[in-house]
Tab-separated table of C-alpha atoms and ligand atoms in Angstrom:
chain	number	residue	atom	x	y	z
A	77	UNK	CA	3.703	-9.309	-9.642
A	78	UNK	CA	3.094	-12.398	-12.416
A	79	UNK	CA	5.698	-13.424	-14.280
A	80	UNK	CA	6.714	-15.979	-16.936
A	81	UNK	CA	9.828	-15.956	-19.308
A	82	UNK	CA	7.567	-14.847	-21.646
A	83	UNK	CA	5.484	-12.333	-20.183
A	84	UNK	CA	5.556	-10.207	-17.106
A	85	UNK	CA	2.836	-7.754	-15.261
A	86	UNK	CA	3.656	-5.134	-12.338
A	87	UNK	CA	1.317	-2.409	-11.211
A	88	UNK	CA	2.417	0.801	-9.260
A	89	UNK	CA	-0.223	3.355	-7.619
A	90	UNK	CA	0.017	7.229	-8.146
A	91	UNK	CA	1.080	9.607	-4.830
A	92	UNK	CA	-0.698	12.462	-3.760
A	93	UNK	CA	1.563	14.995	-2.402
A	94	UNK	CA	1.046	16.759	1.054
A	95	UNK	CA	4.176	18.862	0.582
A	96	UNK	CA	4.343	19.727	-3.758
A	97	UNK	CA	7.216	19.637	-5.941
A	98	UNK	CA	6.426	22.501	-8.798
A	99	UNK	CA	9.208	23.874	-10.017
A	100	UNK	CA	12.739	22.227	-11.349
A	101	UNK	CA	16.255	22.749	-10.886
A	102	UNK	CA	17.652	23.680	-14.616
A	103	UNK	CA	19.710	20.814	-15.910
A	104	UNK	CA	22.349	19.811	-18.709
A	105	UNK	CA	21.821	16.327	-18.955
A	106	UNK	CA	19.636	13.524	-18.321
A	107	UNK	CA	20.940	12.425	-14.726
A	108	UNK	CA	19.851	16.214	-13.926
A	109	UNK	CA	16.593	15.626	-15.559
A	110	UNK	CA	13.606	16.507	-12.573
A	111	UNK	CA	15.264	17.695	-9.600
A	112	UNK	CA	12.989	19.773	-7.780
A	113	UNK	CA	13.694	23.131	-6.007
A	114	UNK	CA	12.284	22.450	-2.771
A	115	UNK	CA	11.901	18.959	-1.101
A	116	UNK	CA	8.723	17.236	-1.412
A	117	UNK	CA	6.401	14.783	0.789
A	118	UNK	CA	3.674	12.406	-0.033
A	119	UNK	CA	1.364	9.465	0.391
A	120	UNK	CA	1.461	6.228	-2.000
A	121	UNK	CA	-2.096	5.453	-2.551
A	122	UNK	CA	-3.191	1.641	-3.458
A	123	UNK	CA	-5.929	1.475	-5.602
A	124	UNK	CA	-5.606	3.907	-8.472
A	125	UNK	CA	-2.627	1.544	-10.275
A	126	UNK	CA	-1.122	1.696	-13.704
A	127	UNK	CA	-0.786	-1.695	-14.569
A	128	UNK	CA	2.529	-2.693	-17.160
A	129	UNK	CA	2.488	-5.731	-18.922
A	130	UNK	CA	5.845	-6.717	-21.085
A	131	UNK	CA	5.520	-9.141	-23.889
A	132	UNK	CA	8.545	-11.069	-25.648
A	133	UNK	CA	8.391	-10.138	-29.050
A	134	UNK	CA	10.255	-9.959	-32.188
A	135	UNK	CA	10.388	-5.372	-31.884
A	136	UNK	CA	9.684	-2.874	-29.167
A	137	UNK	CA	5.815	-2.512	-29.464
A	138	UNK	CA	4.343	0.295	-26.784
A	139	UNK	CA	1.004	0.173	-26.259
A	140	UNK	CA	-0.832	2.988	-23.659
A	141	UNK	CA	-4.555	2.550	-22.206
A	142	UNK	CA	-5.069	-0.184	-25.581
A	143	UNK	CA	-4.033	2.228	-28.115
A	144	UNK	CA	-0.315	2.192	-30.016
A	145	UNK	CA	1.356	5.612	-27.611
A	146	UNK	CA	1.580	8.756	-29.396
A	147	UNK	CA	5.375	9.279	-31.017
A	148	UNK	CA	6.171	11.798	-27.780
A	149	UNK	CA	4.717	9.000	-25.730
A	150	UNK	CA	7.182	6.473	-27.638
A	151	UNK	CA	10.133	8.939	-27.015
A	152	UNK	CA	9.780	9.045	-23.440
A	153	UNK	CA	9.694	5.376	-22.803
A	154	UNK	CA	12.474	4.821	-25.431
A	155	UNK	CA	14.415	6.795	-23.494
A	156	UNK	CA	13.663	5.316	-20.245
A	157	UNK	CA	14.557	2.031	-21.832
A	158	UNK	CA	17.929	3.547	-22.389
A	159	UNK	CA	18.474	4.920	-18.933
A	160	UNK	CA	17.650	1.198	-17.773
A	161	UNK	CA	20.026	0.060	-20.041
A	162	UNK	CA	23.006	2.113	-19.164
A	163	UNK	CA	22.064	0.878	-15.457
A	164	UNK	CA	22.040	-2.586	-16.478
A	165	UNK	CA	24.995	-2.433	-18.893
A	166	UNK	CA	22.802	-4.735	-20.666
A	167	UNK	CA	20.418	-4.355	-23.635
A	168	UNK	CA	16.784	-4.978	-22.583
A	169	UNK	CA	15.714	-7.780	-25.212
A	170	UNK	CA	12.885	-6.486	-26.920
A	171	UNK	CA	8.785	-6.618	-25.786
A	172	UNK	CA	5.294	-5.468	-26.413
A	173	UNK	CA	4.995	-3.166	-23.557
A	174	UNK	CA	0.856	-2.524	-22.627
A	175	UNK	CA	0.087	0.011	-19.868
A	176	UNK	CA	-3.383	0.814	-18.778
A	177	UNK	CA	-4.651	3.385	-15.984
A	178	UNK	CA	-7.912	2.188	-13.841
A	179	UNK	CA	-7.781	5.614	-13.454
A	180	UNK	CA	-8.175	9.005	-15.294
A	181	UNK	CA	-4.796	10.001	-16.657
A	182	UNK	CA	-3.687	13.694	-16.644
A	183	UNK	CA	-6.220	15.179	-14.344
A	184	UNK	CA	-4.476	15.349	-11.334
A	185	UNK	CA	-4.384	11.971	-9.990
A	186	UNK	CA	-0.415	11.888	-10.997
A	187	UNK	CA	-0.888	9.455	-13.718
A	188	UNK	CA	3.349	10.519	-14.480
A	189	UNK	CA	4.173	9.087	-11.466
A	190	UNK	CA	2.938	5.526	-11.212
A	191	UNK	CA	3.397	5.251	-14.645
A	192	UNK	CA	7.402	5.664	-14.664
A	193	UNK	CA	7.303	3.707	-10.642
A	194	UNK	CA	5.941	0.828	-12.783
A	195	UNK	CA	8.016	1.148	-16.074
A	196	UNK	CA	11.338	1.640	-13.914
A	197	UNK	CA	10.460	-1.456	-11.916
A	198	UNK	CA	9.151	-3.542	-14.866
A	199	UNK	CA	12.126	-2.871	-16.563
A	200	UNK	CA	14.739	-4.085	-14.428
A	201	UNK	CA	12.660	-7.104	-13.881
A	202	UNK	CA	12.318	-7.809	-17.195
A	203	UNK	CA	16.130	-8.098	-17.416
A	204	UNK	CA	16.845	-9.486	-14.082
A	205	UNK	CA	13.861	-11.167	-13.088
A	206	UNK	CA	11.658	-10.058	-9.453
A	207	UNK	CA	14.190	-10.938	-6.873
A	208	UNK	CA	16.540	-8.583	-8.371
A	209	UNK	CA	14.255	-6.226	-8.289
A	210	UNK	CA	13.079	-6.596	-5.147
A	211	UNK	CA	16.453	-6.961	-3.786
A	212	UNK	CA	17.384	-3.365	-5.632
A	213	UNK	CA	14.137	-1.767	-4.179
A	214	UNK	CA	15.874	-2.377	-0.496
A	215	UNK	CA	19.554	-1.922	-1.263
A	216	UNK	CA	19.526	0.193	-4.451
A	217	UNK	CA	16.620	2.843	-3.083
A	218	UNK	CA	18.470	5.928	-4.124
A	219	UNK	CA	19.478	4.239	-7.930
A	220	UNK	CA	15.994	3.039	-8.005
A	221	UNK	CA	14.365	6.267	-7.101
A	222	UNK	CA	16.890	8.191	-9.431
A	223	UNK	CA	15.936	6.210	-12.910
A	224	UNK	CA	12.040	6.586	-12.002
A	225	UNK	CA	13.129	10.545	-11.215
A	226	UNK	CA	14.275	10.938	-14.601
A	227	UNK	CA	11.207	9.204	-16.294
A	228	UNK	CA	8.956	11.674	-14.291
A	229	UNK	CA	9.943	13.593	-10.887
A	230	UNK	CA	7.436	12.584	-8.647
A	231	UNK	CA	7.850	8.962	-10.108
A	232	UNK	CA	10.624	8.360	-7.595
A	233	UNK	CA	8.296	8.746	-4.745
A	234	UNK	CA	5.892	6.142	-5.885
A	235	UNK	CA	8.096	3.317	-5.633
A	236	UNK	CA	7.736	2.989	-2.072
A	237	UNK	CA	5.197	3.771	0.665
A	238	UNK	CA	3.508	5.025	2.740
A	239	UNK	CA	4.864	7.870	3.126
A	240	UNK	CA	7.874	9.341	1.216
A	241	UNK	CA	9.735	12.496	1.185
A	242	UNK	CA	12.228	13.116	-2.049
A	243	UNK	CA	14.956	16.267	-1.641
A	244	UNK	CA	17.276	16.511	-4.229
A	245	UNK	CA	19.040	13.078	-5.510
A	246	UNK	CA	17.742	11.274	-2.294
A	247	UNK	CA	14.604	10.042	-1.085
A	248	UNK	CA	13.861	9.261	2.757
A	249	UNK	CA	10.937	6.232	3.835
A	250	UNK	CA	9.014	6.916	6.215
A	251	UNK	CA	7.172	4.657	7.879
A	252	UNK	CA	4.250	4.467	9.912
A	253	UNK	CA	0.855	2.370	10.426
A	254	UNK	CA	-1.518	5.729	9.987
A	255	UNK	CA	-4.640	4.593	8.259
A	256	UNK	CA	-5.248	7.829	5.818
A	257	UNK	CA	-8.081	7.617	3.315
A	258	UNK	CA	-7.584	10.135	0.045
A	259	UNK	CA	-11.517	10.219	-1.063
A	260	UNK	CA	-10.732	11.737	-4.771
A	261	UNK	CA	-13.665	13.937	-6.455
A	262	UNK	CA	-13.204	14.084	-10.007
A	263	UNK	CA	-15.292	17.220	-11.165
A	264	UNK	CA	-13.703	16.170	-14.993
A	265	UNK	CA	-11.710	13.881	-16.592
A	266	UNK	CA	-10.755	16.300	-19.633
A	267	UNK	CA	-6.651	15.469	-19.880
A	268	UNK	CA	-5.062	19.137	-18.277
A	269	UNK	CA	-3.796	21.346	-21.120
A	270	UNK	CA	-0.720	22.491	-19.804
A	271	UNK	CA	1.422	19.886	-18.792
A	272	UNK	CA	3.864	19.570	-15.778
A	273	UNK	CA	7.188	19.754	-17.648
A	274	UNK	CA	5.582	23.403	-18.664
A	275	UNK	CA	4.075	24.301	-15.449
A	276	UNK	CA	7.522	23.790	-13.483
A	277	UNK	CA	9.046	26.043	-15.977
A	278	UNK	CA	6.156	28.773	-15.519
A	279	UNK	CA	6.342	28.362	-11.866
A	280	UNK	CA	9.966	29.533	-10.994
A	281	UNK	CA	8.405	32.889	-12.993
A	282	UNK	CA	6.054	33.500	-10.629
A	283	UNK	CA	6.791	36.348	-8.348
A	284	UNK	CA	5.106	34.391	-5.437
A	285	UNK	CA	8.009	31.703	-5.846
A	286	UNK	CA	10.652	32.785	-3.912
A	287	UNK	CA	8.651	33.043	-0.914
A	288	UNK	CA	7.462	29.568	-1.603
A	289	UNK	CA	10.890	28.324	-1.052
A	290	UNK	CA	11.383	29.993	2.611
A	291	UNK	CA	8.100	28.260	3.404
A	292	UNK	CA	7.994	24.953	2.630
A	293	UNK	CA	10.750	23.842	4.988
A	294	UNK	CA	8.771	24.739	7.689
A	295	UNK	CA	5.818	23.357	6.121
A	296	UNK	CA	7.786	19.559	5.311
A	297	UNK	CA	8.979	19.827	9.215
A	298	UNK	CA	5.373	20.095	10.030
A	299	UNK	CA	3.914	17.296	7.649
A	300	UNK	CA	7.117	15.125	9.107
A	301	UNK	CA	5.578	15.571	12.768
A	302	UNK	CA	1.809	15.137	11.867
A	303	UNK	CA	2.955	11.700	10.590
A	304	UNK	CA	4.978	10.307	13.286
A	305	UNK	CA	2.464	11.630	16.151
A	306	UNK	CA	-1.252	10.931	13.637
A	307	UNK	CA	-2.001	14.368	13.959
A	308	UNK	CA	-4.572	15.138	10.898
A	309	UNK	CA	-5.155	18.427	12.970
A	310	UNK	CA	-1.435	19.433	12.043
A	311	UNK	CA	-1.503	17.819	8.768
A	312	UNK	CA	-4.385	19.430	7.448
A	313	UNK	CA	-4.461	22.650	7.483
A	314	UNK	CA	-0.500	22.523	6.496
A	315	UNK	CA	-1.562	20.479	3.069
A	316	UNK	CA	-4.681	22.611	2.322
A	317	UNK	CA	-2.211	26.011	2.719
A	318	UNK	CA	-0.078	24.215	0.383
A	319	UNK	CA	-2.471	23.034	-2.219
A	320	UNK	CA	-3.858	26.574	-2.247
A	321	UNK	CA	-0.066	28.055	-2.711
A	322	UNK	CA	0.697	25.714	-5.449
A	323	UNK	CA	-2.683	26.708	-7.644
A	324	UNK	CA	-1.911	30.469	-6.895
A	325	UNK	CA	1.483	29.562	-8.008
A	326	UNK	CA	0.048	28.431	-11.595
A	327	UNK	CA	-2.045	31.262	-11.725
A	328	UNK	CA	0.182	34.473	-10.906
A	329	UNK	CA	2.942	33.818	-13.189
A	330	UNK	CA	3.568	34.996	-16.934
A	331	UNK	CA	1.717	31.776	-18.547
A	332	UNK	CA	-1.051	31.951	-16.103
A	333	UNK	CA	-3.013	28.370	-15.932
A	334	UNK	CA	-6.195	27.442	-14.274
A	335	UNK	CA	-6.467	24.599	-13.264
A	336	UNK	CA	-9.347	24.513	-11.303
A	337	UNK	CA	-13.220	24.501	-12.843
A	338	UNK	CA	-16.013	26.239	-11.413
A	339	UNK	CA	-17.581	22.992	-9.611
A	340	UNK	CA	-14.182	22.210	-7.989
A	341	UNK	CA	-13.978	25.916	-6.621
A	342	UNK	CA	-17.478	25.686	-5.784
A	343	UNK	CA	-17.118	22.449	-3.751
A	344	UNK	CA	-13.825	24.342	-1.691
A	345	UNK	CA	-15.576	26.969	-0.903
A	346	UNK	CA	-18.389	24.890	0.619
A	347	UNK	CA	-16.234	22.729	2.896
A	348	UNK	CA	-14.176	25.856	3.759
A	349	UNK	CA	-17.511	27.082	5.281
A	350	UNK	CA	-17.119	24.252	7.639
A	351	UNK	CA	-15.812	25.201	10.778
A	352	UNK	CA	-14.463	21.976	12.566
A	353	UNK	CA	-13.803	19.299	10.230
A	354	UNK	CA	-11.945	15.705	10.029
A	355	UNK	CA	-10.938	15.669	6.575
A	356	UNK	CA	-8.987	18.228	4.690
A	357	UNK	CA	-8.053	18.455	0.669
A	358	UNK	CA	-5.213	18.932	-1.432
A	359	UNK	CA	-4.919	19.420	-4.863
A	360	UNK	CA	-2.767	18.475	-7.743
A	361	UNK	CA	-2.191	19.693	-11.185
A	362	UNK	CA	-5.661	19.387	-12.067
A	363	UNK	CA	-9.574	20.100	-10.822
A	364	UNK	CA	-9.779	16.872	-9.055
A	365	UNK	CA	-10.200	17.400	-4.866
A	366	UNK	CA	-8.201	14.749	-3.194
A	367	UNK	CA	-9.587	14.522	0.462
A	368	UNK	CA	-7.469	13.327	3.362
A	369	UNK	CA	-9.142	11.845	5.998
A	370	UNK	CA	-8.602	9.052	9.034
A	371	UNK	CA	-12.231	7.466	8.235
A	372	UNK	CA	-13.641	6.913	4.903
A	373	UNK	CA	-15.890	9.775	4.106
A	374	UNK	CA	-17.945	8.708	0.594
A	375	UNK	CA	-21.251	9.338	2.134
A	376	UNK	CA	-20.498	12.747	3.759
A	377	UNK	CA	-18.816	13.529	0.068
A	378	UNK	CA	-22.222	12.885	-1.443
A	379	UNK	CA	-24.072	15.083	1.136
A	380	UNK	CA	-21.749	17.991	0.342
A	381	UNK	CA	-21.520	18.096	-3.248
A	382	UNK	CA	-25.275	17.739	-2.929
A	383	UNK	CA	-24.944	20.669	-0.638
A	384	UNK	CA	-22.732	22.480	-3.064
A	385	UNK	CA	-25.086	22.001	-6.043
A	386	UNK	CA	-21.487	20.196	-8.047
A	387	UNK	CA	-21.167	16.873	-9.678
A	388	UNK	CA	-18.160	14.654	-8.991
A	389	UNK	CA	-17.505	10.905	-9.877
A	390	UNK	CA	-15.914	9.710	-6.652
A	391	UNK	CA	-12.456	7.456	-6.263
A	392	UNK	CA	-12.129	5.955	-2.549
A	393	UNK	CA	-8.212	5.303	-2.229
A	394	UNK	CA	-6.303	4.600	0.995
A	395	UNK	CA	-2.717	4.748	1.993
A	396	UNK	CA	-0.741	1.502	-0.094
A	397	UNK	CA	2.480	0.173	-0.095
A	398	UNK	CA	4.167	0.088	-3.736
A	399	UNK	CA	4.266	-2.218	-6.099
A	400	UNK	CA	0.532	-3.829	-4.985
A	401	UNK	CA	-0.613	-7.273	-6.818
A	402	UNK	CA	-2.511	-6.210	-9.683
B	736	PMV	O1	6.287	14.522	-11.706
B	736	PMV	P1	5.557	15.592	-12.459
B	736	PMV	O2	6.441	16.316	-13.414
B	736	PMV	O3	4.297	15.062	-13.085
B	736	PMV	O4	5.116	16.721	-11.403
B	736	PMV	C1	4.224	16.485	-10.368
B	736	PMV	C2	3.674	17.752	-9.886
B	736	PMV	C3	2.545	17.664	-8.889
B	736	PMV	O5	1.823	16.464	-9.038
B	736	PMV	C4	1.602	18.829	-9.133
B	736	PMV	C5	3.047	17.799	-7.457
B	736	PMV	C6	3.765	16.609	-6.879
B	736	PMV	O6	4.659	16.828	-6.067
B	736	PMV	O7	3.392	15.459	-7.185
């Protein structure tokens, strides 16, 4: 992180969930906002970053990926500003706030979540300065991970690494030193057209839901022990089975959504062909194939999209800790 008293840049990477939160508690009020129904699990990645950049200046200017945000846009960080504020009990003086993706946003490389990791953190350090911030990062975790929460849910598990699981108001670090590699094919980079906060509605609809929820325990427990023994034989067939509930999930409900395209099922069904392998994929709102491996796996990638007759840009990320220089 740079900073100056007149300017200040933080970046935070997305997190690609083994275990998926889709589908929200109902809630009243804001501290309610984003609680999901089942605990969740995932991996911070490092490179994919959204990069936040606060300005002094004479009004609150937002700027997103160069371009002044869109009024909903402006809504949702004026009222993160707010929930900052109330934290603070101070009033954030005011900046020109520019954020910027070096990655696609909204196709399933949970733009959401590093986006709100960085704006929570840039926030408070606007106010406080970095050694507050880093000081509430390791003593404030839960109040941390609650305002990110309540920008976007899985916000509050990208402001940590590697690994993080969130249940309820609480999140739980855990760590470990297993090199994972999330090779990312992205068969389009067309923004989805139904967006979370309407998917986790459609979701709890779905008659496949309440099954979900007697599931995932079991499948959390079994993510939990892949980590701590580096078992990507235990991991990955307990992410793909998830993935693939999730995206049934979206489709078998009363506002069915596809997410996937043609080329992304095209691609599963050719590496489902194969019958031992050391790399498995999850998915995440969106077409793009996030594959988890111990080994980075670019060239094989190219062989099998080849293979599959499908086109795919291709994004080699790793396991990160938070918060990475920009
Ligand atoms: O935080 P949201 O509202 O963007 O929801 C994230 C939902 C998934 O990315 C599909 C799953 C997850 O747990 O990250």
């Amino acid at each position: 992180m740079q900073s100056s008293a007149k300017k200040l840049t933080l970046c935070s990477s997305p997190n690609i969930a083994f275990i998926k939160y889709w589908g929200k508690k109902e809630s009243t009020c804001d501290e309610d906002r984003n609680i999901g129904l089942n605990p969740s699990l995932s991996m911070t990645l490092s490179k994919a970053q959204t990069k936040v950049t606060l300005e002094a200046s004479q009004n609150f200017e937002f700027f997103i990926q160069d371009k002044i945000a869109s009024p909903k846009d402006q809504e949702k960080i004026s009222a993160h500003i707010k929930r900052i504020e109330e934290y603070l009990q101070k009033k954030l003086s005011p900046f020109k706030l520019s954020s910027s993706n070096n990655f696609p946003t909204g196709t399933g490389i949970a733009s959401s979540a590093s986006a709100f990791s960085a704006l929570t953190c840039a926030f408070i350090s606007w106010m406080e300065g970095n050694d507050f911030l880093q000081k509430a990062l390791q003593e404030k975790t839960q109040d941390l991970a609650n305002l990110a929460r309540r920008g976007s849910g899985s916000a509050c598990r990208s402001l940590h690494g590697p690994f993080v699981e969130w249940n309820d108001r609480s999140i739980t670090l855990h760590k470990s030193n297993w090199k994972l590699y999330d090779t990312i094919l992205i068969f389009s980079k067309t923004e989805k057209k139904v967006s979370s906060t309407d998917g986790h509605k459609f979701a709890t609809l779905s008659p496949l839901f309440k099954e979900r929820l007697t599931k995932v325990h079991d499948r959390i427990e079994k993510v939990k022990k892949a980590i701590s023994e580096k078992n990507l034989q235990l991991l990955g067939p307990t992410i793909e089975e998830e993935a693939l509930e999730m995206h049934e999930i979206m489709r078998n409900n009363p506002h069915p959504v596809e997410y996937q395209t043609e080329e992304c099922k095209k691609f599963l069904k050719e590496i489902q062909k194969i019958s031992s392998r050391d790399f498995y994929f999850t998915l995440d709102a969106g077409p793009n194939v996030h594959l988890i491996s111990e080994k980075p796996i670019a060239h094989l990638v190219k062989m099998l999209l080849e293979k599959s007759s499908t086109h795919a840009e291709i994004w080699e990320d790793e396991v990160g800790s938070p918060l990475s220089s920009c």
